[in-house]
Every structure is written in structure tokens, then in C-alpha cells.
mmCIF file of N, CA and C in Angstrom:
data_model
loop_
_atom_site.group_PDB
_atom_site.id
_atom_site.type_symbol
_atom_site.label_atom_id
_atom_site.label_comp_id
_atom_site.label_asym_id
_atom_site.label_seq_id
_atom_site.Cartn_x
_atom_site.Cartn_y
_atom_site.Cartn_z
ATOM 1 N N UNK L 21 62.242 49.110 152.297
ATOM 2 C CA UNK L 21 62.187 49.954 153.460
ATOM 3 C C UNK L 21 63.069 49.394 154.591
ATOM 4 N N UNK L 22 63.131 47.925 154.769
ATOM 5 C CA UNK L 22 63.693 47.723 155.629
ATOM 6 C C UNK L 22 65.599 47.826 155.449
ATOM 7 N N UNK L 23 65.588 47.391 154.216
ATOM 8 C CA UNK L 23 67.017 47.706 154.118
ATOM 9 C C UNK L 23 67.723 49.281 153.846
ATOM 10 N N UNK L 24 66.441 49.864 153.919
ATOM 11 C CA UNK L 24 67.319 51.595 154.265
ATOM 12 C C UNK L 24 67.721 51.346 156.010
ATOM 13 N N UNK L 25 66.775 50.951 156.507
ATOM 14 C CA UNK L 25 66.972 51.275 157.727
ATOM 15 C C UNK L 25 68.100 50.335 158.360
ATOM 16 N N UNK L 26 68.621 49.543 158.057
ATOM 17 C CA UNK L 26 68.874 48.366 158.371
ATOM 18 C C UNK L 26 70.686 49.323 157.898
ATOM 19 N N UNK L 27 70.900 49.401 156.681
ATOM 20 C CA UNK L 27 72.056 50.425 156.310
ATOM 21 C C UNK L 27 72.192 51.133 157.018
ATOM 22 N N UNK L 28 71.345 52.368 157.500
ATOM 23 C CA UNK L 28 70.857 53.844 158.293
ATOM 24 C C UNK L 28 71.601 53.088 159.217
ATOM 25 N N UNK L 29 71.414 52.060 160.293
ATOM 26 C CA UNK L 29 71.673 51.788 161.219
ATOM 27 C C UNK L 29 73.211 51.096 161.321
ATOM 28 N N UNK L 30 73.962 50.434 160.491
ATOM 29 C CA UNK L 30 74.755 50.090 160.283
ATOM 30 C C UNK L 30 75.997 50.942 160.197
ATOM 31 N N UNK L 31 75.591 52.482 159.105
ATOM 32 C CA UNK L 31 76.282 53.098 159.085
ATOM 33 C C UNK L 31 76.594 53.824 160.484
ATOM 34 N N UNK L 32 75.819 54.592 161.396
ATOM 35 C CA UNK L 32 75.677 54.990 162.291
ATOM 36 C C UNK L 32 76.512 54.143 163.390
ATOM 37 N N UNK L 33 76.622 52.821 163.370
ATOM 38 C CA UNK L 33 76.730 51.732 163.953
ATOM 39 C C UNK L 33 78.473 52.203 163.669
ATOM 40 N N UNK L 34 78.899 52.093 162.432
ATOM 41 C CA UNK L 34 80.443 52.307 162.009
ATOM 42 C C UNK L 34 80.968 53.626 162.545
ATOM 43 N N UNK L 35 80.182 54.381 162.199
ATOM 44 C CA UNK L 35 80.220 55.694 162.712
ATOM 45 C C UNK L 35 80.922 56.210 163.978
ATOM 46 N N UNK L 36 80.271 55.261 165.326
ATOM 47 C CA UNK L 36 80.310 55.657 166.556
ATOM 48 C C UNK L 36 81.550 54.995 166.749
ATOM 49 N N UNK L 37 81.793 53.788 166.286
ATOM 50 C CA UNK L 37 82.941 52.424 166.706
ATOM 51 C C UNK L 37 83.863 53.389 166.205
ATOM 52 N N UNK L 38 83.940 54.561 164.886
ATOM 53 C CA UNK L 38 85.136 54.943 164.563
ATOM 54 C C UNK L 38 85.507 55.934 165.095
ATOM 55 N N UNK L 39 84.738 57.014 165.862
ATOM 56 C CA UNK L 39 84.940 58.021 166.884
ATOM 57 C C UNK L 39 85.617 56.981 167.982
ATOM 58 N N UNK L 40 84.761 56.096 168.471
ATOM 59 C CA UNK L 40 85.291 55.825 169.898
ATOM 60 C C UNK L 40 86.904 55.204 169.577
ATOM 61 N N UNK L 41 87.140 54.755 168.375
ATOM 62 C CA UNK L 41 88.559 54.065 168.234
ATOM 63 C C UNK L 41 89.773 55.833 168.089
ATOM 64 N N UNK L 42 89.022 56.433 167.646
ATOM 65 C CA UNK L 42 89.675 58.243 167.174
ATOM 66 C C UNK L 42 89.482 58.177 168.915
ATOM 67 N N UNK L 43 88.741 58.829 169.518
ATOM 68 C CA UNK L 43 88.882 59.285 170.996
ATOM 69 C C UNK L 43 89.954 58.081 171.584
ATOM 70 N N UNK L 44 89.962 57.059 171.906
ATOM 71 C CA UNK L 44 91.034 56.409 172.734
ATOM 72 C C UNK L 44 91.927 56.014 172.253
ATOM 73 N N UNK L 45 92.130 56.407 171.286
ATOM 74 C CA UNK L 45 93.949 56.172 171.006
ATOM 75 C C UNK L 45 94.403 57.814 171.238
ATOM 76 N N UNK L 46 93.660 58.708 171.096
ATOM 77 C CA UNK L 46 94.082 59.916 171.892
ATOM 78 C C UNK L 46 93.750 60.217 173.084
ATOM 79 N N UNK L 47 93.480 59.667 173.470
ATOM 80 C CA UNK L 47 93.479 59.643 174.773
ATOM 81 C C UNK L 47 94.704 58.745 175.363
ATOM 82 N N UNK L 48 95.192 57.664 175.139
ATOM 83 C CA UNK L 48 95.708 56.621 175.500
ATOM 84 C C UNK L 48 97.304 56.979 175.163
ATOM 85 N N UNK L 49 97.720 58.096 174.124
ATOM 86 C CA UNK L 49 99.007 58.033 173.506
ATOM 87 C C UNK L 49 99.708 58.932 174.934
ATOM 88 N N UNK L 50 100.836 57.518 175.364
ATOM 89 C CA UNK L 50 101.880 58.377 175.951
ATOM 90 C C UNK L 50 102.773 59.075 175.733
ATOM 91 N N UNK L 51 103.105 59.090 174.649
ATOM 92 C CA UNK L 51 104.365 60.127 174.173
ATOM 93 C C UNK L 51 103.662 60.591 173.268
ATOM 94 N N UNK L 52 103.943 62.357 173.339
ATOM 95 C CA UNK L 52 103.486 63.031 172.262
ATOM 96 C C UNK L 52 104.642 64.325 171.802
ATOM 97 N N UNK L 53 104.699 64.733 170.719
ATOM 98 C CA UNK L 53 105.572 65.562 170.725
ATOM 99 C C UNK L 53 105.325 67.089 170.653
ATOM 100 N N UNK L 54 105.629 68.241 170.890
ATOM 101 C CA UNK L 54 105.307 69.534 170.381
ATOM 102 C C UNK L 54 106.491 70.365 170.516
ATOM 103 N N UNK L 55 106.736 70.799 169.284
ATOM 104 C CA UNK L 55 107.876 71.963 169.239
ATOM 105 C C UNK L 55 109.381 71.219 169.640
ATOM 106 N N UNK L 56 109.766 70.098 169.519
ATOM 107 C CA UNK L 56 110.796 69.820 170.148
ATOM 108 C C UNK L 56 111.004 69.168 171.185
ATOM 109 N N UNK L 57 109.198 69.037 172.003
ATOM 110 C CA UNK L 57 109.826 68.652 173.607
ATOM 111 C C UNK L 57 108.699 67.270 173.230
ATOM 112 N N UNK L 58 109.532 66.535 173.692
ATOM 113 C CA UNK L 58 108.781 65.081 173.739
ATOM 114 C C UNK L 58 107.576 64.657 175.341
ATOM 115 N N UNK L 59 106.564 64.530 175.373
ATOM 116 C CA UNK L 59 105.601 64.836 176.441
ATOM 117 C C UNK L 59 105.142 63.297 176.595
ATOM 118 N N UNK L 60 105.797 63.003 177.902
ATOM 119 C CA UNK L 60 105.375 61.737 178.806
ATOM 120 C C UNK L 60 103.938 62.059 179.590
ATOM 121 N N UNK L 61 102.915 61.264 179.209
ATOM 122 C CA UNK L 61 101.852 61.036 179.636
ATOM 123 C C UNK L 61 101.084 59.676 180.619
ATOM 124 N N UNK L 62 101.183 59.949 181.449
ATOM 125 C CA UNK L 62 101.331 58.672 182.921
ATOM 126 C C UNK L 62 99.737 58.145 182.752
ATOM 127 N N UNK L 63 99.105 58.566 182.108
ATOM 128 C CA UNK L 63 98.092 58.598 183.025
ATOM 129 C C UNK L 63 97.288 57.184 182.699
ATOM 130 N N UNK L 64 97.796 56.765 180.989
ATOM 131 C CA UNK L 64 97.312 55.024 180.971
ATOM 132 C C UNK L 64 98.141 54.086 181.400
ATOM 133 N N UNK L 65 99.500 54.462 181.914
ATOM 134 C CA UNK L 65 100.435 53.934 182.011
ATOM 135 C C UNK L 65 100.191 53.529 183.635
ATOM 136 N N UNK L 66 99.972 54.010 184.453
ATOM 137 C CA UNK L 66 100.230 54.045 185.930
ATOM 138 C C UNK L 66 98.373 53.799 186.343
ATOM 139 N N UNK L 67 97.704 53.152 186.169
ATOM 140 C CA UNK L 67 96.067 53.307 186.297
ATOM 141 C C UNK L 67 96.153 52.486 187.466
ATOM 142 N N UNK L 68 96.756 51.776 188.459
ATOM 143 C CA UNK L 68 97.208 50.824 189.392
ATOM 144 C C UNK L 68 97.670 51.722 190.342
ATOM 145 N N UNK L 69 98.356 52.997 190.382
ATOM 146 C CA UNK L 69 99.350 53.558 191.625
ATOM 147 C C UNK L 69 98.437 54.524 192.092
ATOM 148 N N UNK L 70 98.190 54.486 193.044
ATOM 149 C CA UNK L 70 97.484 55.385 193.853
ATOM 150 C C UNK L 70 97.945 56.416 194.909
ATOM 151 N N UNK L 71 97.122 57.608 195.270
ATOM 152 C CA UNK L 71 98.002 58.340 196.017
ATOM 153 C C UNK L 71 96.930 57.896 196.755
ATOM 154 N N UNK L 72 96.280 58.976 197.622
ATOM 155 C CA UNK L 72 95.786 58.804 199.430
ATOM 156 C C UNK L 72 93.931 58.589 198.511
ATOM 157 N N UNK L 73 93.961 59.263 197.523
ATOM 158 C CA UNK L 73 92.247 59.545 197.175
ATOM 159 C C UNK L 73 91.969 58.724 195.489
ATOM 160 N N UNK L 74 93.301 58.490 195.429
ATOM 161 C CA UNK L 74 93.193 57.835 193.658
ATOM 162 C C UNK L 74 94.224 58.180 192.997
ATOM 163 N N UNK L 75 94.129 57.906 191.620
ATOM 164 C CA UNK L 75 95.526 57.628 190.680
ATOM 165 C C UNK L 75 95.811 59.562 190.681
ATOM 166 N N UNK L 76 97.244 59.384 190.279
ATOM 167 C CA UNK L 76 97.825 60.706 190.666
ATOM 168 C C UNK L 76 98.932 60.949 189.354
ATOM 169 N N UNK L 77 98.123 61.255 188.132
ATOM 170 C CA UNK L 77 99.077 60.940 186.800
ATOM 171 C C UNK L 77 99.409 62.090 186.795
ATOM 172 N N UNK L 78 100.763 62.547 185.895
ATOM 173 C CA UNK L 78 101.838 63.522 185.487
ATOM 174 C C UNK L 78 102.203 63.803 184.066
ATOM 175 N N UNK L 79 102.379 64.666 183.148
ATOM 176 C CA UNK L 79 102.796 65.023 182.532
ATOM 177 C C UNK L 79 104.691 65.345 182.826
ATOM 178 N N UNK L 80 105.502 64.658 181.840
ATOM 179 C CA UNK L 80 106.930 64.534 181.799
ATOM 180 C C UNK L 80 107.444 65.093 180.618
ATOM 181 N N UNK L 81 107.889 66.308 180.639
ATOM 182 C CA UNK L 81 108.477 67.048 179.775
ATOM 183 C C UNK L 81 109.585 67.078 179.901
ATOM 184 N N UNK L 82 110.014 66.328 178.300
ATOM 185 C CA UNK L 82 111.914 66.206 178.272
ATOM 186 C C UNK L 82 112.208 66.809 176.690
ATOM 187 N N UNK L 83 113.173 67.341 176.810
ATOM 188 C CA UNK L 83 114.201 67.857 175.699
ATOM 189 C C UNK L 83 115.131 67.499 175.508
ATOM 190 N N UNK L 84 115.558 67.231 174.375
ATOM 191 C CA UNK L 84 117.584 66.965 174.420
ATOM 192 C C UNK L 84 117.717 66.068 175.369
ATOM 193 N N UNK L 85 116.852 65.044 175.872
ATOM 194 C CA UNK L 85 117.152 63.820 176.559
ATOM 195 C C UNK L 85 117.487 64.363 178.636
ATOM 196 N N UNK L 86 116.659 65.767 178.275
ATOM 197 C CA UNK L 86 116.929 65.978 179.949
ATOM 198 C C UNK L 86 115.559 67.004 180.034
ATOM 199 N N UNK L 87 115.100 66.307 181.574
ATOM 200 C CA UNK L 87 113.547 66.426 181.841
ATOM 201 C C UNK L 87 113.763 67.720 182.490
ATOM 202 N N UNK L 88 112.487 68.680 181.629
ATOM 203 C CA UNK L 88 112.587 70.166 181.594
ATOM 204 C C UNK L 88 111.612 70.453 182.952
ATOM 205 N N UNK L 89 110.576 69.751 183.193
ATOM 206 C CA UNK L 89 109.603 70.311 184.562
ATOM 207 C C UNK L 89 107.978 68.758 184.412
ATOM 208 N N UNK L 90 107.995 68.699 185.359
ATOM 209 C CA UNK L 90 107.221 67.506 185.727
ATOM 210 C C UNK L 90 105.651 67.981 186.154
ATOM 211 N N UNK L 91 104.754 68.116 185.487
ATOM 212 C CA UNK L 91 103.605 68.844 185.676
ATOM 213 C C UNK L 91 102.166 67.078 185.962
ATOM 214 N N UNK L 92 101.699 67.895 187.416
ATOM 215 C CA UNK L 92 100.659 66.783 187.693
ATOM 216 C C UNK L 92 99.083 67.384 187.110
ATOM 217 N N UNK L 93 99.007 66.164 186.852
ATOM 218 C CA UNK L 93 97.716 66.388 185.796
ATOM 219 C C UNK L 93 96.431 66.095 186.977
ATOM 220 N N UNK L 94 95.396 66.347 186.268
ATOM 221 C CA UNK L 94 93.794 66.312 187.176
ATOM 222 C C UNK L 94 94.155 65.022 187.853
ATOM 223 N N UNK L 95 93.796 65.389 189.468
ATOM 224 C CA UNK L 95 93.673 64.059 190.269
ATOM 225 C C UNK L 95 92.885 64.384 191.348
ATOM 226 N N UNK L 96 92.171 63.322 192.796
ATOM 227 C CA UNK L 96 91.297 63.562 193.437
ATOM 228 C C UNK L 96 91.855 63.739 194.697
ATOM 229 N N UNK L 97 93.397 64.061 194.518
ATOM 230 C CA UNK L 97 93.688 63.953 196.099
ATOM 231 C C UNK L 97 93.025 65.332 196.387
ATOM 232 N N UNK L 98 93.396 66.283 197.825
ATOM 233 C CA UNK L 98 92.678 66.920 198.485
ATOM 234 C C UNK L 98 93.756 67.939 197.995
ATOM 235 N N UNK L 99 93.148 68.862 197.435
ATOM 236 C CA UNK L 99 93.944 69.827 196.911
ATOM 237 C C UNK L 99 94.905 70.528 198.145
ATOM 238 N N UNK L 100 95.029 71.003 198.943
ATOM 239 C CA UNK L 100 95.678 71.354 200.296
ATOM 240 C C UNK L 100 96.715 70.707 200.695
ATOM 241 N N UNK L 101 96.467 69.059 200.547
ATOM 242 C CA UNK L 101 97.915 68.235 200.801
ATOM 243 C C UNK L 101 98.455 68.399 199.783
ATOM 244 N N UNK L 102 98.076 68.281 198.221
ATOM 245 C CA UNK L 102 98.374 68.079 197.234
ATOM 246 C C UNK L 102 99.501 69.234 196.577
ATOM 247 N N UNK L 103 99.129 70.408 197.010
ATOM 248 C CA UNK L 103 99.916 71.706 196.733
ATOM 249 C C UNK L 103 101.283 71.428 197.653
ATOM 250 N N UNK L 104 101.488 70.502 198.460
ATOM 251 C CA UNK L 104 102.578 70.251 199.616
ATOM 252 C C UNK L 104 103.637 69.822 198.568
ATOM 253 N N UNK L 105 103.227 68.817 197.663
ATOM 254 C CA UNK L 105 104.088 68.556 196.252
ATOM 255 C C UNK L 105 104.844 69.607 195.317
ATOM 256 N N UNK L 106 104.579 70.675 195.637
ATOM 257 C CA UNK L 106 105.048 71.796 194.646
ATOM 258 C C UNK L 106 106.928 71.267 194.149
ATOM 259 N N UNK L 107 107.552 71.390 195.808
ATOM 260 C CA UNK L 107 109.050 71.325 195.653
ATOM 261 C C UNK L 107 109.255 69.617 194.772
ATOM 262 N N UNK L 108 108.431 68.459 195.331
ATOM 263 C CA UNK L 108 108.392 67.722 194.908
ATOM 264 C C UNK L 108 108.663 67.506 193.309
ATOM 265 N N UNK L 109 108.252 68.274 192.859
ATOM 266 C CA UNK L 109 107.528 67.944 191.100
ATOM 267 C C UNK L 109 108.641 69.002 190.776
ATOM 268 N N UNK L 110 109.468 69.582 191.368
ATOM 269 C CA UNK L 110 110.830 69.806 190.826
ATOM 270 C C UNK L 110 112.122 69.101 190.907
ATOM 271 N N UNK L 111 111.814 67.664 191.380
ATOM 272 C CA UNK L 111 112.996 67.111 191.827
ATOM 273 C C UNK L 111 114.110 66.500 190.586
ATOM 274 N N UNK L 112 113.090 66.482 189.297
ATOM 275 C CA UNK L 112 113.369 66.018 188.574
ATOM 276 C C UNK L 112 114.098 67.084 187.357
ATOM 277 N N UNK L 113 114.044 68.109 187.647
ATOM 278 C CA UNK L 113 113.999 69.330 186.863
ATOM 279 C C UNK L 113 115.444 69.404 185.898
ATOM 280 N N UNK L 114 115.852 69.429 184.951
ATOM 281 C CA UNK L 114 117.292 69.920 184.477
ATOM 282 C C UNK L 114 118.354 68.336 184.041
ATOM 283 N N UNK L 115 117.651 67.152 184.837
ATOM 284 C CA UNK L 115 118.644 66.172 184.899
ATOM 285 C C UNK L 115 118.145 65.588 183.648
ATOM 286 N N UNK L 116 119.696 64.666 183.564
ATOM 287 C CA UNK L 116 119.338 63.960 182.037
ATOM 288 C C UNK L 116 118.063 62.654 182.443
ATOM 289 N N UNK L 117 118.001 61.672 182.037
ATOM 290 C CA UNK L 117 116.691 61.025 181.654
ATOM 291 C C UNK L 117 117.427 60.085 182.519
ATOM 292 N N UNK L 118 118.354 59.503 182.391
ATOM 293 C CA UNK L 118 119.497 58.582 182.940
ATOM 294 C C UNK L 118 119.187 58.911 184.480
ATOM 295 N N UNK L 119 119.541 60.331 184.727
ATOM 296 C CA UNK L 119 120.291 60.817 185.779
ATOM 297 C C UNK L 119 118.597 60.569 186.805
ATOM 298 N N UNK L 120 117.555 60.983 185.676
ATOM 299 C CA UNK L 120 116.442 61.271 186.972
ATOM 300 C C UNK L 120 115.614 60.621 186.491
ATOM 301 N N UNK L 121 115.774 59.289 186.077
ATOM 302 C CA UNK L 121 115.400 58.192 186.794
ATOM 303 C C UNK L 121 115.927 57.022 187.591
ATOM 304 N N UNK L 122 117.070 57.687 188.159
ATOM 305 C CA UNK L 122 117.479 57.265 189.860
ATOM 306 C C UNK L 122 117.290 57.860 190.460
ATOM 307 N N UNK L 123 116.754 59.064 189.982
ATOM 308 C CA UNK L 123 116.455 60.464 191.239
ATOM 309 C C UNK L 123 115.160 59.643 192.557
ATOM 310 N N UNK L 124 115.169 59.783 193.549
ATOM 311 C CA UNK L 124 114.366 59.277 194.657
ATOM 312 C C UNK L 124 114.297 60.208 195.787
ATOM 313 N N UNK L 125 113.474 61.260 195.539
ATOM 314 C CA UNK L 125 113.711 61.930 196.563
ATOM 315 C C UNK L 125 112.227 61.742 197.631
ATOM 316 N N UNK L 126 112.679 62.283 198.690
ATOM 317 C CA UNK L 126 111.717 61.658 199.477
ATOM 318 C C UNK L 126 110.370 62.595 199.536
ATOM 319 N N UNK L 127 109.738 61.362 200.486
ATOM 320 C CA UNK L 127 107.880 61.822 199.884
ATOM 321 C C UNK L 127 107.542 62.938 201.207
ATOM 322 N N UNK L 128 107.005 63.769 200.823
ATOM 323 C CA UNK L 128 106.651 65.386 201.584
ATOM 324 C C UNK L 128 105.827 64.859 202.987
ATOM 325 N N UNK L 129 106.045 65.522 204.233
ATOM 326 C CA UNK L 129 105.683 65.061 205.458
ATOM 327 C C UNK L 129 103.960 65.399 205.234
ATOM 328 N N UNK L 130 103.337 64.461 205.597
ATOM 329 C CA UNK L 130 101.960 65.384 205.673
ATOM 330 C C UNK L 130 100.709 65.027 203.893
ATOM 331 N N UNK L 131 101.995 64.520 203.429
ATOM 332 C CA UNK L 131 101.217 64.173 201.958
ATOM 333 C C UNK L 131 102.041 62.795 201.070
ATOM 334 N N UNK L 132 102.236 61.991 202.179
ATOM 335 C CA UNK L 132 103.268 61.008 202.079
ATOM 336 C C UNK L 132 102.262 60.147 200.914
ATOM 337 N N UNK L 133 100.914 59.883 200.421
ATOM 338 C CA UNK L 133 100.767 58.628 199.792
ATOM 339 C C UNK L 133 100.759 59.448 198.267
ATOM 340 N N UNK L 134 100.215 60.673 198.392
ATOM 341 C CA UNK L 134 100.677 61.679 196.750
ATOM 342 C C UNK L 134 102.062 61.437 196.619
ATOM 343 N N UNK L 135 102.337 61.681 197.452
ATOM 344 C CA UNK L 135 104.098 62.204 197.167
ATOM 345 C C UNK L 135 104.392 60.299 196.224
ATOM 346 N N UNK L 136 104.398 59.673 197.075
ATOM 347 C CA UNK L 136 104.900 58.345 197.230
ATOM 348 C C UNK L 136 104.143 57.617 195.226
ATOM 349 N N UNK L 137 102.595 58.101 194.939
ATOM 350 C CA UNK L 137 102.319 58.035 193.853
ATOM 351 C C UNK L 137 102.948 58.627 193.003
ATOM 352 N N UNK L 138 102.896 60.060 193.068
ATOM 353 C CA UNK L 138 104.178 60.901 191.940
ATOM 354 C C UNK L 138 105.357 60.294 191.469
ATOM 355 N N UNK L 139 106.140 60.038 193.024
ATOM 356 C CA UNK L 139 107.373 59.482 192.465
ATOM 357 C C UNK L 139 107.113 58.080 191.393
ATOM 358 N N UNK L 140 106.233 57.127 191.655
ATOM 359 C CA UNK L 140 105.972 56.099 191.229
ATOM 360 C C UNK L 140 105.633 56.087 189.536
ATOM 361 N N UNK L 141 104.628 57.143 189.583
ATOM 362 C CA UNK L 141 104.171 58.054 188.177
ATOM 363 C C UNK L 141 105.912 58.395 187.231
ATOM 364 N N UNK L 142 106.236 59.056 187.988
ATOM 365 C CA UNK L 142 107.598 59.913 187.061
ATOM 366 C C UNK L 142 108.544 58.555 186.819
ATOM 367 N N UNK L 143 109.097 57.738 187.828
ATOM 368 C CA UNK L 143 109.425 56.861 188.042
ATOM 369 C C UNK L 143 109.172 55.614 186.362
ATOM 370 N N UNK L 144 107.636 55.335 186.324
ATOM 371 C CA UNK L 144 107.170 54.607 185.330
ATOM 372 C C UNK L 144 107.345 55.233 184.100
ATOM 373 N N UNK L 145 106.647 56.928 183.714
ATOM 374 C CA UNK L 145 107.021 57.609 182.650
ATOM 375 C C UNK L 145 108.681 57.466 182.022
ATOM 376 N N UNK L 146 109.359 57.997 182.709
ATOM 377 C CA UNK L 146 110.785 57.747 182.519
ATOM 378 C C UNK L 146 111.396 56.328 181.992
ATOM 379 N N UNK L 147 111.072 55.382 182.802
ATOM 380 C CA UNK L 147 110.818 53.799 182.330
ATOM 381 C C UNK L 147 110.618 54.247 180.648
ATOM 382 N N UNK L 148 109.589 54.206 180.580
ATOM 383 C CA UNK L 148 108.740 53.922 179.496
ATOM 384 C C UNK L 148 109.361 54.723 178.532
ATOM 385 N N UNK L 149 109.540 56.073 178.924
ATOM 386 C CA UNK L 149 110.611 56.989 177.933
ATOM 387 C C UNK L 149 111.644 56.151 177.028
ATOM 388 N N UNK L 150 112.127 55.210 178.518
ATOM 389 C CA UNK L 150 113.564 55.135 178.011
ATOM 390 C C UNK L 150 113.558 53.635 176.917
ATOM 391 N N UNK L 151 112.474 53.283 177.067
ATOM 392 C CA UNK L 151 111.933 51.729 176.391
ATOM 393 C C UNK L 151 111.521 52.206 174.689
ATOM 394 N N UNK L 152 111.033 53.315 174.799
ATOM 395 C CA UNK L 152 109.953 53.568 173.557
ATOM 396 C C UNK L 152 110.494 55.071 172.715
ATOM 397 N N UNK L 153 111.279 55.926 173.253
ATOM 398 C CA UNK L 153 111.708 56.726 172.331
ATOM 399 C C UNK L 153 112.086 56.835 171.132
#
């Protein structure tokens, strides 16, 4: 009796360790691919850069080695400043990978520590692009 349970528990035991190893490596993968476009994911990468309310991660979509549109993922800044970023999160739009990650454009009046995280975010993604492709 005791060694059913003792198994019962063991297995269960393997069980959970192998979900939680399945959940965080998907969770954790920065580059992913779909259809062609290779997808930069900031968000284990940058867990240190903060905007005004907390980390401020991005999704980096590149093709053919030139970044198609820069999409910000769930974050806690204050949605109101945060929408001030719109023009921002196009700065990067069309240029090759080379080209825009020297891109530095400046951080939006009024939402200067988002802005200032984003760039930092796209900034690191791109890095990392250019290390691991």
C-alpha cells in the first residue's frame, strides 16, 4: 500500500516538474518564428529596464533582415501616457536591423521614462537579434 502511494506521488511529482519545464521555456523563448517573420520577444530579456510603473517589454517583428512594426506588449504604465508612444513604436519601422539599431529617437514629452524603457527594450531585442539569428 505504501508503495502505490509513494509511486502515485512520485509520478504526479514528475508530472508537474514537466509542465512547469513545458510552460517556461515557452514562455522564456525570444525568438520565435511564424510565416516568415522572425518575432523578438523582450520580455525575459529586459526584466531590469523599467519605464515610470515597471518593465515595459515589446514584441520586434523583422523580415528579410528589416524590422516590419514594433508592438508593446502588456505593461503597468498608465495607459494615457502610454498611448503618447504610438509615433514612438514606429521609429523603427521599414529599416534594416543594422540601420535601426542605431536608430535613437527621442523619448515623447510627458511619457519620458516609457518612452526611455521602449527604446532600451527595442534597443536590447535588436542586440540580441543580431547575436542569435
Amino acid at each position: 500500500m505504501k508503495r502505490k502511494y509513494s509511486s502515485l506521488i512520485l509520478g504526479a511529482s514528475f508530472a508537474l516538474f514537466s509542465l512547469t519545464l513545458m510552460s517556461a521555456s515557452t514562455e522564456d523563448q525570444v525568438i520565435t518564428k511564424e510565416d516568415g517573420v522572425t518575432i523578438v520577444n523582450t520580455t525575459s530579456l529586459t526584466k531590469d529596464v523599467k519605464g515610470f510603473k515597471g518593465v515595459t517589454p515589446v514584441k520586434i517583428f523583422i523580415k528579410k533582415n528589416k524590422v516590419i512594426k514594433v508592438e508593446a506588449l502588456p505593461n503597468r504604465e498608465t495607459p494615457k501616457f502610454f498611448a503618447r508612444l504610438k509615433d514612438l513604436l514606429t521609429s523603427w519601422d521599414g529599416k534594416t536591423v543594422s540601420k535601426a539599431s542605431k536608430t535613437e529617437p527621442d523619448a515623447v514629452s510627458g511619457a519620458t521614462y516609457s518612452s526611455n524603457a521602449v527604446i532600451k527594450n527595442v534597443q536590447a531585442g535588436l542586440k540580441y537579434y543580431q547575436d542569435n539569428k
